[in-house]
PDB file of C-alpha atoms and ligand atoms in Angstrom:
ATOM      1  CA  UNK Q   1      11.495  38.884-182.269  1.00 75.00           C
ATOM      2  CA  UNK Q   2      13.020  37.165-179.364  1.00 94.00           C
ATOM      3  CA  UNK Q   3      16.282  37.679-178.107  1.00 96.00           C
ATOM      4  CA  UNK Q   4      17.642  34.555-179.708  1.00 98.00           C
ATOM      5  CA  UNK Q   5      16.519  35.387-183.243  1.00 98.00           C
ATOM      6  CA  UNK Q   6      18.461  38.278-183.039  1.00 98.00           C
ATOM      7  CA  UNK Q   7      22.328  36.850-182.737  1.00 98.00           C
ATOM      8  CA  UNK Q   8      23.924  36.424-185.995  1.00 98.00           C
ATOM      9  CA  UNK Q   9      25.105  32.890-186.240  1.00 97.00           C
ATOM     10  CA  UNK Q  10      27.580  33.669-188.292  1.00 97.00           C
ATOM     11  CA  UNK Q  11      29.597  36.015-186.152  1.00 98.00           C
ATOM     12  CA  UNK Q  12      29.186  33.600-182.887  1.00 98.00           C
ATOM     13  CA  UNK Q  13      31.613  33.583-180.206  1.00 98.00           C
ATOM     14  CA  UNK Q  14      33.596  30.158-180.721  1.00 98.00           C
ATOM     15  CA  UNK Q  15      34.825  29.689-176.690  1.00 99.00           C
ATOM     16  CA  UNK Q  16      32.630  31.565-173.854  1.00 99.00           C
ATOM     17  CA  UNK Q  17      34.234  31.492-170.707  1.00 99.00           C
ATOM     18  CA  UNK Q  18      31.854  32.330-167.606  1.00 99.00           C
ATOM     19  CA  UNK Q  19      32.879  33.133-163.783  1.00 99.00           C
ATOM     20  CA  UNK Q  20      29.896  31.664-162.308  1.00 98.00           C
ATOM     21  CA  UNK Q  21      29.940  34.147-159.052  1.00 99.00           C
ATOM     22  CA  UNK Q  22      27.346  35.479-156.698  1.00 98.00           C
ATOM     23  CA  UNK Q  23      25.932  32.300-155.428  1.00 98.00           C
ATOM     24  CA  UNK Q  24      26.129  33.151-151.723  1.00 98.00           C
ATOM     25  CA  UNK Q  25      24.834  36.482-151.970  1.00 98.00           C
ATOM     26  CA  UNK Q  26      21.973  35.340-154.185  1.00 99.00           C
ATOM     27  CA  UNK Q  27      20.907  32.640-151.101  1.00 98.00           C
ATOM     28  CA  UNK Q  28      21.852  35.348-147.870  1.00 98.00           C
ATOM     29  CA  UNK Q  29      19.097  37.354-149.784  1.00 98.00           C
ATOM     30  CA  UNK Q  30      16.558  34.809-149.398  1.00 98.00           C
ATOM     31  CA  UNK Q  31      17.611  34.755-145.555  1.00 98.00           C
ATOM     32  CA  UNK Q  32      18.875  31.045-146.398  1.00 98.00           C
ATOM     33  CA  UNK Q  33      22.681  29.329-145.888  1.00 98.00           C
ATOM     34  CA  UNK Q  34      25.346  30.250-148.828  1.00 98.00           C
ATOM     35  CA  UNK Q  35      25.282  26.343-149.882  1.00 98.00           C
ATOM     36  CA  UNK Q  36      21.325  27.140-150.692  1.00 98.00           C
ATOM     37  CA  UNK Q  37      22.822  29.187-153.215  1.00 98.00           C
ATOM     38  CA  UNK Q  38      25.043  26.653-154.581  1.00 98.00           C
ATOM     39  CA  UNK Q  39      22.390  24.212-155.096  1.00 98.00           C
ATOM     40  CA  UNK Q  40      20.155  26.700-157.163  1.00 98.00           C
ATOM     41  CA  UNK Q  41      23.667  27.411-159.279  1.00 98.00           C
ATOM     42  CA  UNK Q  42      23.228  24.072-160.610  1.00 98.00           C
ATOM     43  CA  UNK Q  43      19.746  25.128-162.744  1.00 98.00           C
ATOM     44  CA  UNK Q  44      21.894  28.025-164.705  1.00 98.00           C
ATOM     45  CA  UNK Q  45      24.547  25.966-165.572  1.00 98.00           C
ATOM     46  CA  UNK Q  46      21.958  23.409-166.863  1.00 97.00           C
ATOM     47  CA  UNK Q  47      20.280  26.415-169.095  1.00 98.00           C
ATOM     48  CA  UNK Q  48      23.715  27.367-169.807  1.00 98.00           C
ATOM     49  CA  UNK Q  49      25.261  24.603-171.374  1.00 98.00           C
ATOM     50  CA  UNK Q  50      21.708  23.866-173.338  1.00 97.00           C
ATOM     51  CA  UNK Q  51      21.611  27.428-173.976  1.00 98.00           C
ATOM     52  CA  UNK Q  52      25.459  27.328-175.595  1.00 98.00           C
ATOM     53  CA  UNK Q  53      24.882  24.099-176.922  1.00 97.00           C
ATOM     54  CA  UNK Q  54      21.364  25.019-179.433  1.00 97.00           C
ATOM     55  CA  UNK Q  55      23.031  27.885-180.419  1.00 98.00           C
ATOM     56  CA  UNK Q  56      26.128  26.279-181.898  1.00 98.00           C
ATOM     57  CA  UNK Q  57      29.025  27.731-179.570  1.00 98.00           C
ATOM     58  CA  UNK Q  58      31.835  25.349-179.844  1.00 98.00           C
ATOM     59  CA  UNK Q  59      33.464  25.714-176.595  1.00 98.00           C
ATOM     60  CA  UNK Q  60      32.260  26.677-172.493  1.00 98.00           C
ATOM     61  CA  UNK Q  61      34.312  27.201-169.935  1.00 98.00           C
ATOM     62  CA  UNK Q  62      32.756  27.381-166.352  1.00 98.00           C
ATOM     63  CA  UNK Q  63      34.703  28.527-163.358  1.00 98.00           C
ATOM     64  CA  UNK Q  64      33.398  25.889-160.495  1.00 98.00           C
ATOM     65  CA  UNK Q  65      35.763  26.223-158.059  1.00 98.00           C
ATOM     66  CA  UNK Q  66      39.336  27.763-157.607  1.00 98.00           C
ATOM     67  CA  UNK Q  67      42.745  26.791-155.874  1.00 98.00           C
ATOM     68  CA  UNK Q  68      41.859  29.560-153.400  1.00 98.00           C
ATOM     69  CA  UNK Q  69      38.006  28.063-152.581  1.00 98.00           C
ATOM     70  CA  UNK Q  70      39.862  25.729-150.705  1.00 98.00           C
ATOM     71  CA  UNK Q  71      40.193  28.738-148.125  1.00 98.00           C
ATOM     72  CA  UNK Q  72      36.072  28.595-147.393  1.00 98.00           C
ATOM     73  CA  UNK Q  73      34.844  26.973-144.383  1.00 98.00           C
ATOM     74  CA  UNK Q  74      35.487  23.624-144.696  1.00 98.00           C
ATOM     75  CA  UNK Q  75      31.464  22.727-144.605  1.00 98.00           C
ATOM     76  CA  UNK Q  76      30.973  25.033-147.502  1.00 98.00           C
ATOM     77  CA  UNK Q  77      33.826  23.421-149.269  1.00 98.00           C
ATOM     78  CA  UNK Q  78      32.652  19.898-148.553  1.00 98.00           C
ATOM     79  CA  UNK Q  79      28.786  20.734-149.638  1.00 98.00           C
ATOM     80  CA  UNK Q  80      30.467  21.926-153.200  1.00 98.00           C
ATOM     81  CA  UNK Q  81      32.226  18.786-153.835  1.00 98.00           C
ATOM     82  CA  UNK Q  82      29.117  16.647-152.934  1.00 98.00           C
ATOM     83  CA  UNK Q  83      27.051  18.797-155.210  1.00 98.00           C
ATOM     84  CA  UNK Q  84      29.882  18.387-157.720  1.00 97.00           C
ATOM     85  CA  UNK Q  85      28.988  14.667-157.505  1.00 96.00           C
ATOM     86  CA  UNK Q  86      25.548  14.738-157.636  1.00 97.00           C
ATOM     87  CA  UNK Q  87      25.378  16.810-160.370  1.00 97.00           C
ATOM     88  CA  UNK Q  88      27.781  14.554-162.782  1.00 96.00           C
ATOM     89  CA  UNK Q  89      25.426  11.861-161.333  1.00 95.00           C
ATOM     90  CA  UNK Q  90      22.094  13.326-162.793  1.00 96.00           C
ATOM     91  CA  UNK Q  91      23.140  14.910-165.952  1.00 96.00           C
ATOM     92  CA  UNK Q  92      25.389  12.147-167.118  1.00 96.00           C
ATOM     93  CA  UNK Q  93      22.514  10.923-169.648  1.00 96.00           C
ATOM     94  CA  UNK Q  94      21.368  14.451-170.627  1.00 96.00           C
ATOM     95  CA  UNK Q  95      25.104  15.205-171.866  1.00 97.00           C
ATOM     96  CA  UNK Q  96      25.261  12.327-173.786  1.00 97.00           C
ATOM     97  CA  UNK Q  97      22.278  12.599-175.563  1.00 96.00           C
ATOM     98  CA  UNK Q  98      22.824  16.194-176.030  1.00 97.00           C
ATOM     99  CA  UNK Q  99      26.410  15.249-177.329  1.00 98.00           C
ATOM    100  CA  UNK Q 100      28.172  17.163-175.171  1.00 98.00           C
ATOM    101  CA  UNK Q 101      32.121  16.223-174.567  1.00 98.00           C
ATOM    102  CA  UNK Q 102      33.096  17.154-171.020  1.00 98.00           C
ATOM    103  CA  UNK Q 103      36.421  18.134-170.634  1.00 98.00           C
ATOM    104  CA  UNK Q 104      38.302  19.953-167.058  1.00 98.00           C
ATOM    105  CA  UNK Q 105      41.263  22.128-166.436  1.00 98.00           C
ATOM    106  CA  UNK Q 106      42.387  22.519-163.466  1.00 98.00           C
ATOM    107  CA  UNK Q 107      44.142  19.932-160.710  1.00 98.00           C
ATOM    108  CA  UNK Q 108      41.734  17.682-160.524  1.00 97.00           C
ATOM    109  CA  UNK Q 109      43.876  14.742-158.923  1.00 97.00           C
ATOM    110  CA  UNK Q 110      43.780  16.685-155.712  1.00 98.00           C
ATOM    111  CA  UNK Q 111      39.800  16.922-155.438  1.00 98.00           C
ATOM    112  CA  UNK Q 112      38.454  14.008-153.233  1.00 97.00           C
ATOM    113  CA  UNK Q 113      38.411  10.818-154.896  1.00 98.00           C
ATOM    114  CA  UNK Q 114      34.849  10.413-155.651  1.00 96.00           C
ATOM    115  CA  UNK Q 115      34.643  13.451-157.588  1.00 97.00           C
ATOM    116  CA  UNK Q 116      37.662  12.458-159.577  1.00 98.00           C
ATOM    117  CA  UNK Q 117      36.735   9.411-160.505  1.00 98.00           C
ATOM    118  CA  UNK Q 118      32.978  11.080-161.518  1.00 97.00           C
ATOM    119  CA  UNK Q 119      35.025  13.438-163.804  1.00 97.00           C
ATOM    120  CA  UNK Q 120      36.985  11.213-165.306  1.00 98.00           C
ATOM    121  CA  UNK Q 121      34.173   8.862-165.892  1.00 97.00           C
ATOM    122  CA  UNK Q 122      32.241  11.477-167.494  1.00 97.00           C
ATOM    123  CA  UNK Q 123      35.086  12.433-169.258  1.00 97.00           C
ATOM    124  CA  UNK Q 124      35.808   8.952-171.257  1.00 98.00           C
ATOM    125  CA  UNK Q 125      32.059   8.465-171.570  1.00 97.00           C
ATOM    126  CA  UNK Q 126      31.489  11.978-173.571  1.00 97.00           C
ATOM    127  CA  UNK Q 127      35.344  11.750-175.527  1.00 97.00           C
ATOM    128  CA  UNK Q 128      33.740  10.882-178.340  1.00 97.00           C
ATOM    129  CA  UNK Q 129      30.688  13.645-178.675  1.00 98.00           C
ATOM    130  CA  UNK Q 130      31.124  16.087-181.672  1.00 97.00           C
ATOM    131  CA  UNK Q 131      28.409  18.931-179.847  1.00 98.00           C
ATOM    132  CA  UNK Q 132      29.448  21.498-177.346  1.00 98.00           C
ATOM    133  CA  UNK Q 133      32.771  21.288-175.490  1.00 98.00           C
ATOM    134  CA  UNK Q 134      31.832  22.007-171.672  1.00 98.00           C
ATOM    135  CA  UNK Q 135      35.121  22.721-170.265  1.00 98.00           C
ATOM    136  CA  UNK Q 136      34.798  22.924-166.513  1.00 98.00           C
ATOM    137  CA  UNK Q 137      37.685  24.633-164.147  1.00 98.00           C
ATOM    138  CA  UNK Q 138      37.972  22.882-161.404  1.00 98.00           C
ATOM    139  CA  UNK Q 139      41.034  23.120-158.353  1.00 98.00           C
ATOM    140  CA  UNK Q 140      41.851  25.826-161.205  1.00 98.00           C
ATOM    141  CA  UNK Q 141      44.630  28.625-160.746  1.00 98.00           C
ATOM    142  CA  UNK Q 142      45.497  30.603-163.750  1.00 98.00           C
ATOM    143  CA  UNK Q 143      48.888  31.868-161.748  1.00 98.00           C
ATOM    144  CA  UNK Q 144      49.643  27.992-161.404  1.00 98.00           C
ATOM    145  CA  UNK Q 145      49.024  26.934-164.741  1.00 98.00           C
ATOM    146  CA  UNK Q 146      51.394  28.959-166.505  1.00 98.00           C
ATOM    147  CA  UNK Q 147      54.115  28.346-163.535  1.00 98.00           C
ATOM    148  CA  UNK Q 148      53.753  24.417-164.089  1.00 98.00           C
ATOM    149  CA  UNK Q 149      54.547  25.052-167.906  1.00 97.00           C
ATOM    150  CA  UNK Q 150      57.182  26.636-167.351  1.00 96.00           C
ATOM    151  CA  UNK Q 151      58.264  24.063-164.709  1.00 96.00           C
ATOM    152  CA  UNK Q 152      57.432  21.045-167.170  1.00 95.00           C
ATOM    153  CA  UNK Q 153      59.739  23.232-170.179  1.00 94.00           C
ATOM    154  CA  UNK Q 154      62.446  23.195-167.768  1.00 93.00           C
ATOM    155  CA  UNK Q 155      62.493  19.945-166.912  1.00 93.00           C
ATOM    156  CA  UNK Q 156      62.186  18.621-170.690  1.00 89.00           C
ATOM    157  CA  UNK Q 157      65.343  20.879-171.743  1.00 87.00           C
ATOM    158  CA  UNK Q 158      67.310  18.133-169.404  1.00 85.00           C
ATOM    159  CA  UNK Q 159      66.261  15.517-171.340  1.00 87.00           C
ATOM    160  CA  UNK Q 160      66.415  17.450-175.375  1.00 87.00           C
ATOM    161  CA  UNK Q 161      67.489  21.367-174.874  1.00 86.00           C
ATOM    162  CA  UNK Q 162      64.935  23.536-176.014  1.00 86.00           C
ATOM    163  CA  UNK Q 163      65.910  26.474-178.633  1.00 88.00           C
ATOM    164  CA  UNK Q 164      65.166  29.707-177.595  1.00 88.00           C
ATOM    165  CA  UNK Q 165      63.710  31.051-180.852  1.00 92.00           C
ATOM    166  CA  UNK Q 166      61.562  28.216-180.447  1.00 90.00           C
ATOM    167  CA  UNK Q 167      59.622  29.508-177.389  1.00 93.00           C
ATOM    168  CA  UNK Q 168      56.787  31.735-178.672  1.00 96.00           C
ATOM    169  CA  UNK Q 169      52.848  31.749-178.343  1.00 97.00           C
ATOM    170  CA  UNK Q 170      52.511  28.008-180.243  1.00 97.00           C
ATOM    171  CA  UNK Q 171      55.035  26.652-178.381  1.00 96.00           C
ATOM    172  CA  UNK Q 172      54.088  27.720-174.618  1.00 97.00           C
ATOM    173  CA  UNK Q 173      50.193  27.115-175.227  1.00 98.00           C
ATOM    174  CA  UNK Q 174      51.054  22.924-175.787  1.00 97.00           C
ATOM    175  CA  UNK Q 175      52.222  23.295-172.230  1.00 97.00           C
ATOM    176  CA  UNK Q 176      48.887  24.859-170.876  1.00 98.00           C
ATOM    177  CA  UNK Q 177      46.075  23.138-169.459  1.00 98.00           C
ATOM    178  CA  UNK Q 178      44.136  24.608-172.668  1.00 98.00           C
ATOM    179  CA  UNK Q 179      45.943  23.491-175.511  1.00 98.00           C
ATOM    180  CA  UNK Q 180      44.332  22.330-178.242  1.00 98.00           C
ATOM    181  CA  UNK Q 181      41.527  25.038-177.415  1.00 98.00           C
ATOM    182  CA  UNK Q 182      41.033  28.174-178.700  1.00 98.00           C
ATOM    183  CA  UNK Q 183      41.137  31.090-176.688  1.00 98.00           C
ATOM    184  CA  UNK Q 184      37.803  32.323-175.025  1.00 99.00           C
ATOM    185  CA  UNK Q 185      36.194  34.935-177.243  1.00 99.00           C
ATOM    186  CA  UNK Q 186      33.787  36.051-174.558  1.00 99.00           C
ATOM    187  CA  UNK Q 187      34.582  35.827-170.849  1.00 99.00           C
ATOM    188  CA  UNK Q 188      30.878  36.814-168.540  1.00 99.00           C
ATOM    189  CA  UNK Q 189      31.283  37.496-165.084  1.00 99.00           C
ATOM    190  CA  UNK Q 190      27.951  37.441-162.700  1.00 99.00           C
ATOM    191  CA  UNK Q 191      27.266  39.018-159.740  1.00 98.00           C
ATOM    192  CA  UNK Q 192      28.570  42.641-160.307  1.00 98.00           C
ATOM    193  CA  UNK Q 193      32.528  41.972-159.364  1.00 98.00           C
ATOM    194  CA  UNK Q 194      34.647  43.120-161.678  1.00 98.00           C
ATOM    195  CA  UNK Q 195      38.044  40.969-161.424  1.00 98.00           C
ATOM    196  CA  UNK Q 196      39.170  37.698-162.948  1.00 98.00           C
ATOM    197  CA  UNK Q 197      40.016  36.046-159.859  1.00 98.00           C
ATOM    198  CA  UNK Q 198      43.084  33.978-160.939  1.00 98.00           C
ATOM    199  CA  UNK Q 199      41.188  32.771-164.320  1.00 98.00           C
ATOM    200  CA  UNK Q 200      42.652  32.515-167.819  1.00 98.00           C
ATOM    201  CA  UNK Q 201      45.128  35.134-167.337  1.00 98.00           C
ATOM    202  CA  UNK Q 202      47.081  33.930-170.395  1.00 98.00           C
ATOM    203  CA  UNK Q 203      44.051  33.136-172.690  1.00 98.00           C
ATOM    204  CA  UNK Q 204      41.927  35.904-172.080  1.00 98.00           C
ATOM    205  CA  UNK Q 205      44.566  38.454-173.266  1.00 98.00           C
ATOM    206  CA  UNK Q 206      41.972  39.621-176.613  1.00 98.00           C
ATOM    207  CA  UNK Q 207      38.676  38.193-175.104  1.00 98.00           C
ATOM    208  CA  UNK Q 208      35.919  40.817-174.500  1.00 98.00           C
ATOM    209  CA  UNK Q 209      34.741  41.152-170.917  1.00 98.00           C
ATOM    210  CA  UNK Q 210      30.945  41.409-170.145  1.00 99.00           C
ATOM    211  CA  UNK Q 211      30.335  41.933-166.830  1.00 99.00           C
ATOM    212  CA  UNK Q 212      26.398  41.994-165.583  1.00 99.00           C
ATOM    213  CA  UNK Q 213      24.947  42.370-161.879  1.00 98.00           C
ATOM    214  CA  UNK Q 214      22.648  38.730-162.311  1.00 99.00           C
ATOM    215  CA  UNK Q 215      23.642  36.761-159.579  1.00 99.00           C
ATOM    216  CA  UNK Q 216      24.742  32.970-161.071  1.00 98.00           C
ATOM    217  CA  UNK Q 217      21.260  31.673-159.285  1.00 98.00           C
ATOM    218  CA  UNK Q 218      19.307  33.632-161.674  1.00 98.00           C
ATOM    219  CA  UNK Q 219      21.120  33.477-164.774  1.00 98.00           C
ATOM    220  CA  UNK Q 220      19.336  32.085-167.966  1.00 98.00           C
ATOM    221  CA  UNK Q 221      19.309  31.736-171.449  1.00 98.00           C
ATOM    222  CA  UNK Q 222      18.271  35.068-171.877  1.00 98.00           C
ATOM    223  CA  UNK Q 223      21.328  36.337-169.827  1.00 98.00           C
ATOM    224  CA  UNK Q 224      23.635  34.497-171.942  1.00 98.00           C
ATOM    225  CA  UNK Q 225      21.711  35.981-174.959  1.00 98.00           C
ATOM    226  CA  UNK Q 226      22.554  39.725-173.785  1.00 98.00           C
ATOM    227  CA  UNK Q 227      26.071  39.045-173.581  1.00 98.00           C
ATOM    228  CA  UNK Q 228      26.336  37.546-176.987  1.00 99.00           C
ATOM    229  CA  UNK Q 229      24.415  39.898-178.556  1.00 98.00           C
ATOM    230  CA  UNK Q 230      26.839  42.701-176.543  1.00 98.00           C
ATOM    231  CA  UNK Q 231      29.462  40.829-177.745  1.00 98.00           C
ATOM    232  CA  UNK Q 232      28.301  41.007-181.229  1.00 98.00           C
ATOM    233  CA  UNK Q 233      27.871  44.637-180.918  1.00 98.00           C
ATOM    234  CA  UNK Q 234      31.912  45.387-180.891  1.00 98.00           C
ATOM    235  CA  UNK Q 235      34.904  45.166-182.924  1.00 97.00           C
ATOM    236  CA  UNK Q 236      37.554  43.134-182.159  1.00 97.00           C
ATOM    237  CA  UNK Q 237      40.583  45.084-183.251  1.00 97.00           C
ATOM    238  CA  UNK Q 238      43.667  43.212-182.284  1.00 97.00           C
ATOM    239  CA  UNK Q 239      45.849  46.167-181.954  1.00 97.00           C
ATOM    240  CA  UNK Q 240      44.897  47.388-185.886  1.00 97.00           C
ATOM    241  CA  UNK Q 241      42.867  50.591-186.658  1.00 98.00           C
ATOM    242  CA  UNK Q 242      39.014  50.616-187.271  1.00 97.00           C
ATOM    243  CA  UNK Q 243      39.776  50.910-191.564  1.00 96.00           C
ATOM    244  CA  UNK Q 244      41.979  48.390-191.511  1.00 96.00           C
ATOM    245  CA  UNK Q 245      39.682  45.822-190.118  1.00 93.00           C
ATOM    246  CA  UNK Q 246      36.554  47.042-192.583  1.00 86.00           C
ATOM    247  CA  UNK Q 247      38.606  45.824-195.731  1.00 75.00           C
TER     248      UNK Q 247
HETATM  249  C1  IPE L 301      30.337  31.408-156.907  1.00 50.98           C
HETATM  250  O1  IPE L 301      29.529  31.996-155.939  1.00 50.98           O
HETATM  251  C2  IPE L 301      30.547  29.934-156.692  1.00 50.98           C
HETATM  252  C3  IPE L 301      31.889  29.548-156.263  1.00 50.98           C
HETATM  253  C4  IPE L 301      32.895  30.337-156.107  1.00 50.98           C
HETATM  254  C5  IPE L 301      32.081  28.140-156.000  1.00 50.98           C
HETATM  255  P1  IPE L 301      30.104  32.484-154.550  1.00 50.98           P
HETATM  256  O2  IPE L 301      30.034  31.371-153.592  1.00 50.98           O
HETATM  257  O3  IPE L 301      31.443  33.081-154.732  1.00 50.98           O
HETATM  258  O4  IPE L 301      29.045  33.601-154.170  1.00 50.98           O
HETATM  259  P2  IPE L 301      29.325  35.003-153.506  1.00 50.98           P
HETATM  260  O5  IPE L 301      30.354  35.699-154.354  1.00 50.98           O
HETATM  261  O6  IPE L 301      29.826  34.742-152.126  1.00 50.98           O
HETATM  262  O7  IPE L 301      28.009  35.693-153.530  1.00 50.98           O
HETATM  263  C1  IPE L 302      35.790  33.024-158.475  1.00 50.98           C
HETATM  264  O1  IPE L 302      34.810  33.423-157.598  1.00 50.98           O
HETATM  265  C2  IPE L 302      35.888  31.539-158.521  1.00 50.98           C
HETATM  266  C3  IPE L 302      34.726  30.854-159.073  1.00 50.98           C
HETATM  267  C4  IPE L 302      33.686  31.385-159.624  1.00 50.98           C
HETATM  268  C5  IPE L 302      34.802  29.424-158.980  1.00 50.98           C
HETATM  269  P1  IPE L 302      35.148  33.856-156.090  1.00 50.98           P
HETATM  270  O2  IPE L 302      33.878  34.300-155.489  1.00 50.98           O
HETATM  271  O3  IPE L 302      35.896  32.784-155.412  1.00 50.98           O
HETATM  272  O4  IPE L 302      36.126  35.089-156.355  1.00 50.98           O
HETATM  273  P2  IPE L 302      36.674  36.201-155.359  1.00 50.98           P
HETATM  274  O5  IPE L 302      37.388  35.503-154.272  1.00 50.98           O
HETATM  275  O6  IPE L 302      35.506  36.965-154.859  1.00 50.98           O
HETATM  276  O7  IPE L 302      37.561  37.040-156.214  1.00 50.98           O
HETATM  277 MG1   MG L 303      32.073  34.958-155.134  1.00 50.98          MG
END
């Protein structure tokens, strides 16, 4: 039986949320430049997203590129954007027809203006597919996410004060880049690191972690197989005991 046979459709993750890492080390092994390693990213997200999308998962979040990647040389940072570009470009048809709806989070006003106009193309072009939501995190910082809520609560209590008892989970989420989307389930990080890198802090506090040492490059359906099938493998206890959840 092949891996894929084996997950149990009924207990699928909902939201997977990958940090696609380990690109530059995957191409400095070859003896080739760090953006070589970029450019064969772009083959495991394909798998990815086809991968996530046959399988039924409702949601994927990829990490592409954080507020601190702006710190990279600035070639580096330059060749990610274009790729960002060319990629939209050439799998524009394929997400349509797979009816995938692309959606970002992140600040994507402050990427160059081709990209953001890509994106937002994409975006309005795929609003309407039912498939797989491919969420991608672009200009992205967790830290700053949950500081502009709290900025944009503040500055609505000038205009309608907000009551305290009101502020719990519910209400802060609306103010997230993620509302309206359930929290990851599953969050995979490649390329052995073991950190979240200013990603999801505030959804991810119940997702499971899977952590493998496949370098983005080389990551394929099969990988994403494991780590559901790992996934499926534990129980999710939310702070109850093991009896209470076997009821
Ligand atoms: C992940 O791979 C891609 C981005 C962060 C854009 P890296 O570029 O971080 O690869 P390593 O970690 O240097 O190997
Ligand atoms: C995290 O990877 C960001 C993305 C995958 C886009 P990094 O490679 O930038 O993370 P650090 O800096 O090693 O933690
Ligand atoms: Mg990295």
């Amino acid at each position: 039986m092949d891996l894929k046979e084996k997950i149990d459709k009924s207990k699928l993750p909902k939201h997977i949320a990958i940090i696609m890492d380990g690109n530059g080390r995957w191409a400095q092994k070859k003896g080739n430049s760090r953006i070589f390693g970029h450019k064969n990213g772009v083959k495991a997200v394909k798998e990815t997203v086809e991968a996530a999308g046959e399988l039924g998962v409702k949601y994927l979040t990829l990490y592409a590129f954080s507020t601190e990647n702006w710190k990279r040389p600035k070639q580096e940072v330059d060749a990610l954007m274009s790729l960002l570009v060319a990629t939209i470009n050439s799998e524009t048809d394929a997400l349509i027809k797979n009816n995938v709806r692309l959606l970002t989070i992140g600040d994507i006003d402050d990427l160059p203006h081709d990209v953001n106009r890509n994106l937002q193309e994409l975006k309005e072009k795929t609003a309407k597919n039912t498939g797989l939501s491919l969420i991608l995190a672009l200009n992205y910082s967790a830290r700053w996410e949950i500081l502009n809520a709290i900025k944009n609560i503040l500055s609505q209590t000038h205009k309608q004060p907000v009551n305290f008892e009101n502020i719990d989970n519910d209400f802060f989420e609306q103010y997230l880049y993620t509302s309206g989307i359930p929290d990851p389930d599953l969050l995979i990080r490649t390329s052995g690191e073991y950190r979240i890198s200013n990603f999801l802090l505030w959804q991810i506090a119940y997702t499971e972690l899977y952590f493998t040492d496949v370098l983005w490059p080389d990551f394929r359906k099969n990988d994403l197989y494991h780590a559901i099938l790992d996934y499926q493998k534990r129980e999710r206890r939310f702070g109850k005991i093991s009896e209470q959840i076997k009821k």
